[in-house]
mmCIF file of C-alpha atoms in Angstrom:
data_model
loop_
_atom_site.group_PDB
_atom_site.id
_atom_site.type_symbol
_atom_site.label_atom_id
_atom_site.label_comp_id
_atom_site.label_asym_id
_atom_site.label_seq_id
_atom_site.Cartn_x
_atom_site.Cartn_y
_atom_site.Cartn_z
ATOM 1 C CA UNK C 116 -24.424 -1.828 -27.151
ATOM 2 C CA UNK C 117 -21.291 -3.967 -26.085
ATOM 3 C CA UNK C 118 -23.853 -7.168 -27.170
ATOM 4 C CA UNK C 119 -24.161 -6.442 -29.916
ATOM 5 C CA UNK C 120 -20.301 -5.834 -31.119
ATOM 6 C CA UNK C 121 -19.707 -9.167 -29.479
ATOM 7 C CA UNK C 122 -22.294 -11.154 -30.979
ATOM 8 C CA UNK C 123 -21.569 -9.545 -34.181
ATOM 9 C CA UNK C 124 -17.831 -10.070 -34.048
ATOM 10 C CA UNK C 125 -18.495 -13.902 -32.760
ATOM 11 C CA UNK C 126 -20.732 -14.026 -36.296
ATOM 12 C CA UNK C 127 -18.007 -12.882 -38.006
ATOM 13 C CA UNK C 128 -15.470 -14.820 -36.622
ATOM 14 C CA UNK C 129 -17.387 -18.074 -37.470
ATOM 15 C CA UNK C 130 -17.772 -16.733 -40.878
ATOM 16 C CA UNK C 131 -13.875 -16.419 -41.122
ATOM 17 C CA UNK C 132 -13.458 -19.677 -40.041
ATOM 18 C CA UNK C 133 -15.663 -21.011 -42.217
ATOM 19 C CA UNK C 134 -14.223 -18.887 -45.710
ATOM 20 C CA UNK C 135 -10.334 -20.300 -43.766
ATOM 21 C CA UNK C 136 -11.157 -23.759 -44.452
ATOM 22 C CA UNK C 137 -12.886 -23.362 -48.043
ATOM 23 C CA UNK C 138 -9.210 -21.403 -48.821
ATOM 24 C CA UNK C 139 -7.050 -24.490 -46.928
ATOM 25 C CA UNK C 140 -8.742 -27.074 -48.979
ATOM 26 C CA UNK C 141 -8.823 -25.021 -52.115
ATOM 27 C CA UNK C 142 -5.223 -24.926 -51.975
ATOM 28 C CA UNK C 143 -5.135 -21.056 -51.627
ATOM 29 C CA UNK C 144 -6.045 -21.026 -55.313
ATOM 30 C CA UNK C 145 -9.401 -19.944 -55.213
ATOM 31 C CA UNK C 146 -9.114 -16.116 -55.535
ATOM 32 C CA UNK C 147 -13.372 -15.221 -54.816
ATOM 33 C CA UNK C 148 -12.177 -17.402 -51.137
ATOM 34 C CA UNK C 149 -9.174 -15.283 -50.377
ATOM 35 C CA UNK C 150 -10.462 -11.878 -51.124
ATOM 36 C CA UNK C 151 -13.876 -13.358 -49.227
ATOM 37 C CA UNK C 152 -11.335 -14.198 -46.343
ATOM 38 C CA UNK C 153 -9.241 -10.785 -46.199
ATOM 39 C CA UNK C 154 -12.813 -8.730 -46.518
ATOM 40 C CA UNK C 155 -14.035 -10.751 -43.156
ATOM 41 C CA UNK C 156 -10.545 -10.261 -41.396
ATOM 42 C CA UNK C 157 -10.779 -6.085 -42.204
ATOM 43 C CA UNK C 158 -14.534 -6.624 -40.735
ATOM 44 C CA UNK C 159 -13.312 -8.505 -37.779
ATOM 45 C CA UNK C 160 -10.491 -5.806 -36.729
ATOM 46 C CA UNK C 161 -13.223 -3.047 -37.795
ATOM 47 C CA UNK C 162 -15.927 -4.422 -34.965
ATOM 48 C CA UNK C 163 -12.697 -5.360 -32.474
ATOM 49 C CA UNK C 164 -12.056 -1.432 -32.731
ATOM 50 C CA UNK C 165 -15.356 -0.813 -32.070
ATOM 51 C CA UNK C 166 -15.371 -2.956 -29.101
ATOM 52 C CA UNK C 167 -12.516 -1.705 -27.688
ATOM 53 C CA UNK C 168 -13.552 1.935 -27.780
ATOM 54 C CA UNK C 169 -17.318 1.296 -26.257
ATOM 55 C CA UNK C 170 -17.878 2.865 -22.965
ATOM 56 C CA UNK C 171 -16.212 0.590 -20.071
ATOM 57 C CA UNK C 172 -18.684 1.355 -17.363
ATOM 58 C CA UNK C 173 -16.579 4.532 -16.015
ATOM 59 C CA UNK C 174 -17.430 7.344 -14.543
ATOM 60 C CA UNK C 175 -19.229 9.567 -17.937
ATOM 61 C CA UNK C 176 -20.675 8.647 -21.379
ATOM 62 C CA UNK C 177 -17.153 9.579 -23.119
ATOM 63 C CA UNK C 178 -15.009 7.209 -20.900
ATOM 64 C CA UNK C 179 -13.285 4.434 -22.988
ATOM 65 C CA UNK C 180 -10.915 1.530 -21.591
ATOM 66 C CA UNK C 181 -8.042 3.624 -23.354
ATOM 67 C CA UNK C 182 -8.642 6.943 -21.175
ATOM 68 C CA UNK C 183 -6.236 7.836 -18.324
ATOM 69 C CA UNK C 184 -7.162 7.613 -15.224
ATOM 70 C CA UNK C 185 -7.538 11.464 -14.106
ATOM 71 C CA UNK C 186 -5.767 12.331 -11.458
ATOM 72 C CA UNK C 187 -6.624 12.521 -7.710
ATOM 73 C CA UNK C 188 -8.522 16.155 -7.118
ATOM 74 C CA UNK C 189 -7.471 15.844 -3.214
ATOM 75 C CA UNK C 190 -4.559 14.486 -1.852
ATOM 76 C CA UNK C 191 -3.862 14.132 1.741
ATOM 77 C CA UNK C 192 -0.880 13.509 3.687
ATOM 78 C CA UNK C 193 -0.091 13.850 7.833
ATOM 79 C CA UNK C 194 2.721 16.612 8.629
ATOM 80 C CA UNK C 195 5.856 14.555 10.122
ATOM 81 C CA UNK C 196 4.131 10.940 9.309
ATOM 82 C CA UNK C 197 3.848 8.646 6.871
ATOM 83 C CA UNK C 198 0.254 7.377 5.506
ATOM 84 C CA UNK C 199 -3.041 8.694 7.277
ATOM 85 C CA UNK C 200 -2.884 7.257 11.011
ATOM 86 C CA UNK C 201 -3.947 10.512 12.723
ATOM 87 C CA UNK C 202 -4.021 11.774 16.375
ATOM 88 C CA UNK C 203 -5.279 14.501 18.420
ATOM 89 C CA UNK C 204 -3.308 17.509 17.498
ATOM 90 C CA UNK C 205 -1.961 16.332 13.883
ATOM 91 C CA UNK C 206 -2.366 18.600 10.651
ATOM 92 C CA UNK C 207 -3.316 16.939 7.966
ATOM 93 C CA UNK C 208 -1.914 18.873 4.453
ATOM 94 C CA UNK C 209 -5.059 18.659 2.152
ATOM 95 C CA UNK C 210 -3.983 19.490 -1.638
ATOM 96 C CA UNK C 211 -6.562 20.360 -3.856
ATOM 97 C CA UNK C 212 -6.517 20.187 -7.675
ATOM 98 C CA UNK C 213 -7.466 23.799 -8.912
ATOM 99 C CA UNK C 214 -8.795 22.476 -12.235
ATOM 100 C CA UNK C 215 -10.927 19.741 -10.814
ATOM 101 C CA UNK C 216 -12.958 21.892 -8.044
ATOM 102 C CA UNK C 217 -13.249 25.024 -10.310
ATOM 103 C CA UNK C 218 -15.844 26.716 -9.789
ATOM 104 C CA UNK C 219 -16.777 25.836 -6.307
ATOM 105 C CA UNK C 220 -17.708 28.489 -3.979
ATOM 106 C CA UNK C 221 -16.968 26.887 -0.871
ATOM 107 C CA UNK C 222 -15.331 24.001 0.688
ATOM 108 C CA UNK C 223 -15.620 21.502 3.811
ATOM 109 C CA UNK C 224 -14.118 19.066 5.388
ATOM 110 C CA UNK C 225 -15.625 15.938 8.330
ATOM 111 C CA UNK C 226 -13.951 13.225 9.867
ATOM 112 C CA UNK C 227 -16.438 10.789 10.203
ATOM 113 C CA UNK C 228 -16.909 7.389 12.459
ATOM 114 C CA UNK C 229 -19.496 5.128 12.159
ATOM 115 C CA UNK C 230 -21.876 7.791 11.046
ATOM 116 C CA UNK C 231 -20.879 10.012 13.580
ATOM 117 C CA UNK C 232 -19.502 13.688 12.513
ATOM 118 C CA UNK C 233 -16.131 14.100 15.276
ATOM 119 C CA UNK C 234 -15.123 17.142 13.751
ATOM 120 C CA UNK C 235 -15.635 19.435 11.040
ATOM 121 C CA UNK C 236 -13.424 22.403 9.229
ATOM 122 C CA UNK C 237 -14.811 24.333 6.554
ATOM 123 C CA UNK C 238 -11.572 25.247 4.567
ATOM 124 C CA UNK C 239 -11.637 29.342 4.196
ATOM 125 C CA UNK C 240 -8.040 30.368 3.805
ATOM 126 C CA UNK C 241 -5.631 28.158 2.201
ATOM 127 C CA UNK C 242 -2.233 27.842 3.008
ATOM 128 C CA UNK C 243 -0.549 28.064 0.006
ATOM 129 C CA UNK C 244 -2.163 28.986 -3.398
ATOM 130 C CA UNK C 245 -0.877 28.670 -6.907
ATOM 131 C CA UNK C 246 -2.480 28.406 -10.894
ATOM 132 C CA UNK C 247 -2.861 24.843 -10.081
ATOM 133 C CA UNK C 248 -3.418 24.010 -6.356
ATOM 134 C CA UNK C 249 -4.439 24.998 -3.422
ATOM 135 C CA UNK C 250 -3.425 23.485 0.107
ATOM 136 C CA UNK C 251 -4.950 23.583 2.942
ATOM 137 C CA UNK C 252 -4.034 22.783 7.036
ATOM 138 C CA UNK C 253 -6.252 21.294 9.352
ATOM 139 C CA UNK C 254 -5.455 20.602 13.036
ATOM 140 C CA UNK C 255 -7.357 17.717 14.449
ATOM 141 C CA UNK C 256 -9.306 18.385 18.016
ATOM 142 C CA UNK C 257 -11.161 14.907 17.899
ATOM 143 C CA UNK C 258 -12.975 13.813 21.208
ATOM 144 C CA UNK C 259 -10.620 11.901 24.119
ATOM 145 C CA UNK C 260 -10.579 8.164 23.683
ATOM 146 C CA UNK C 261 -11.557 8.315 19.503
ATOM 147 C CA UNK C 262 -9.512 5.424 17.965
ATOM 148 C CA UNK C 263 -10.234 3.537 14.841
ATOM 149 C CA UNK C 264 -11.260 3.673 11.518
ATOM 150 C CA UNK C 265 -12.661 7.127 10.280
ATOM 151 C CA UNK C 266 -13.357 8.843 6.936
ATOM 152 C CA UNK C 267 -12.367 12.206 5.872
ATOM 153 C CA UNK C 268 -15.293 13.455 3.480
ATOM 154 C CA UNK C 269 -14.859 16.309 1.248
ATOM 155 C CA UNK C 270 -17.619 18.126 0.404
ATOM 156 C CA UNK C 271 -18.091 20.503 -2.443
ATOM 157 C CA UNK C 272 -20.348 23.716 -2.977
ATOM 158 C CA UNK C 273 -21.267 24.693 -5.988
ATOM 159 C CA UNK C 274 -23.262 28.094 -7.391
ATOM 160 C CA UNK C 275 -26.044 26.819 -9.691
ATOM 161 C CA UNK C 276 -27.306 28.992 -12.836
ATOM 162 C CA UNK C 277 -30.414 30.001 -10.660
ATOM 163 C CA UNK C 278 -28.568 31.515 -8.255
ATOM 164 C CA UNK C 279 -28.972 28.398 -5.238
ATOM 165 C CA UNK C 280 -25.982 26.578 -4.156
ATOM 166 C CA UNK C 281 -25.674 22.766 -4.115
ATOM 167 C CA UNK C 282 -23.524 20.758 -1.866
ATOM 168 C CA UNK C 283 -22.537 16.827 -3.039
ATOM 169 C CA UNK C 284 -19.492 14.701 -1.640
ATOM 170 C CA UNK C 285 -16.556 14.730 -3.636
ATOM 171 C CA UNK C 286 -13.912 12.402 -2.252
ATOM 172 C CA UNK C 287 -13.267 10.434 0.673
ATOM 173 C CA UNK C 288 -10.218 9.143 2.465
ATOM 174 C CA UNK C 289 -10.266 6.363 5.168
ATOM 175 C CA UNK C 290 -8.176 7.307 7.862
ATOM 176 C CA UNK C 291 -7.111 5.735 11.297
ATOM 177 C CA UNK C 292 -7.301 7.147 14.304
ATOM 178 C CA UNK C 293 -4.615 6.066 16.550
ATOM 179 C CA UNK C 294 -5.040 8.270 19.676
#
């Protein structure tokens, strides 16, 4: 689809070039060249908008280049640190966007290394609760001598129409394990 606004708009832009130098060496006196001229500008900005507005390769059919960026559903930060090194003992605060995980039925949470599962927390009872989030605590009980890169995965379950549940990944958030 993106093609063929640009091949049509590079078309129209050599037409306008074209109609720009019959009006230059008419002397901006023929009228037929100047109205030919403004109709192929109004084209040109017509197809530009067009252009513009056609899907950017986001995430969804209805995402345009002009969209904002949606906000994070999960946020996680490390009580008493700053960024995501983590240790044995640590609770990582996980904030979760009410309106983006509505309706899920049940969520969980692994810290993952090199394909490995070191822990996992399904996340029953939040902490807090409002309209708009809900937070969550999880203490970390990872196995002695774990250091390095890790992922927290975030895994959603959802209640289909038939009555079965589906579970997919939702977000993930590189952490490092310090010791």
């Amino acid at each position: 689809m993106k093609t063929k606004y640009i091949l049509l708009y590079a078309g129209l832009g050599t037409a306008f070039l074209a109609v720009s130098l019959w009006v230059l060496l008419s002397g901006g006196r023929s009228a037929k060249a100047v109205r030919t001229k403004y109709r192929l500008g109004g084209a040109m900005l017509t197809v530009w908008a067009l252009l513009s507005s056609s899907n950017c390769g986001g995430p969804g059919p209805f995402v345009t280049c002009y969209d904002p960026v949606p906000p994070e559903p999960i946020t996680c930060t490390v009580q008493g640190k700053e960024g995501l090194d983590v240790s044995n003992g640590d609770v990582i605060r996980v904030e979760c966007d009410r309106t983006m995980l509505s309706p899920y039925e049940a969520l969980r949470v692994e810290i993952v290394q090199n394909e490995k599962v070191l822990q996992s927390f399904p996340l029953n009872s939040p902490l807090e609760e409002n309209d708009s989030e809900v937070v969550y605590a999880i203490t970390l009980n990872l196995p002695e001598g774990t250091r390095g890169d890790a992922v927290l995965l975030f895994y959603v379950t959802y209640k289909q129409e038939n009555g079965e549940t589906s579970e997919y990944q939702m977000y993930n958030r590189a952490v490092n394990i310090v010791g």
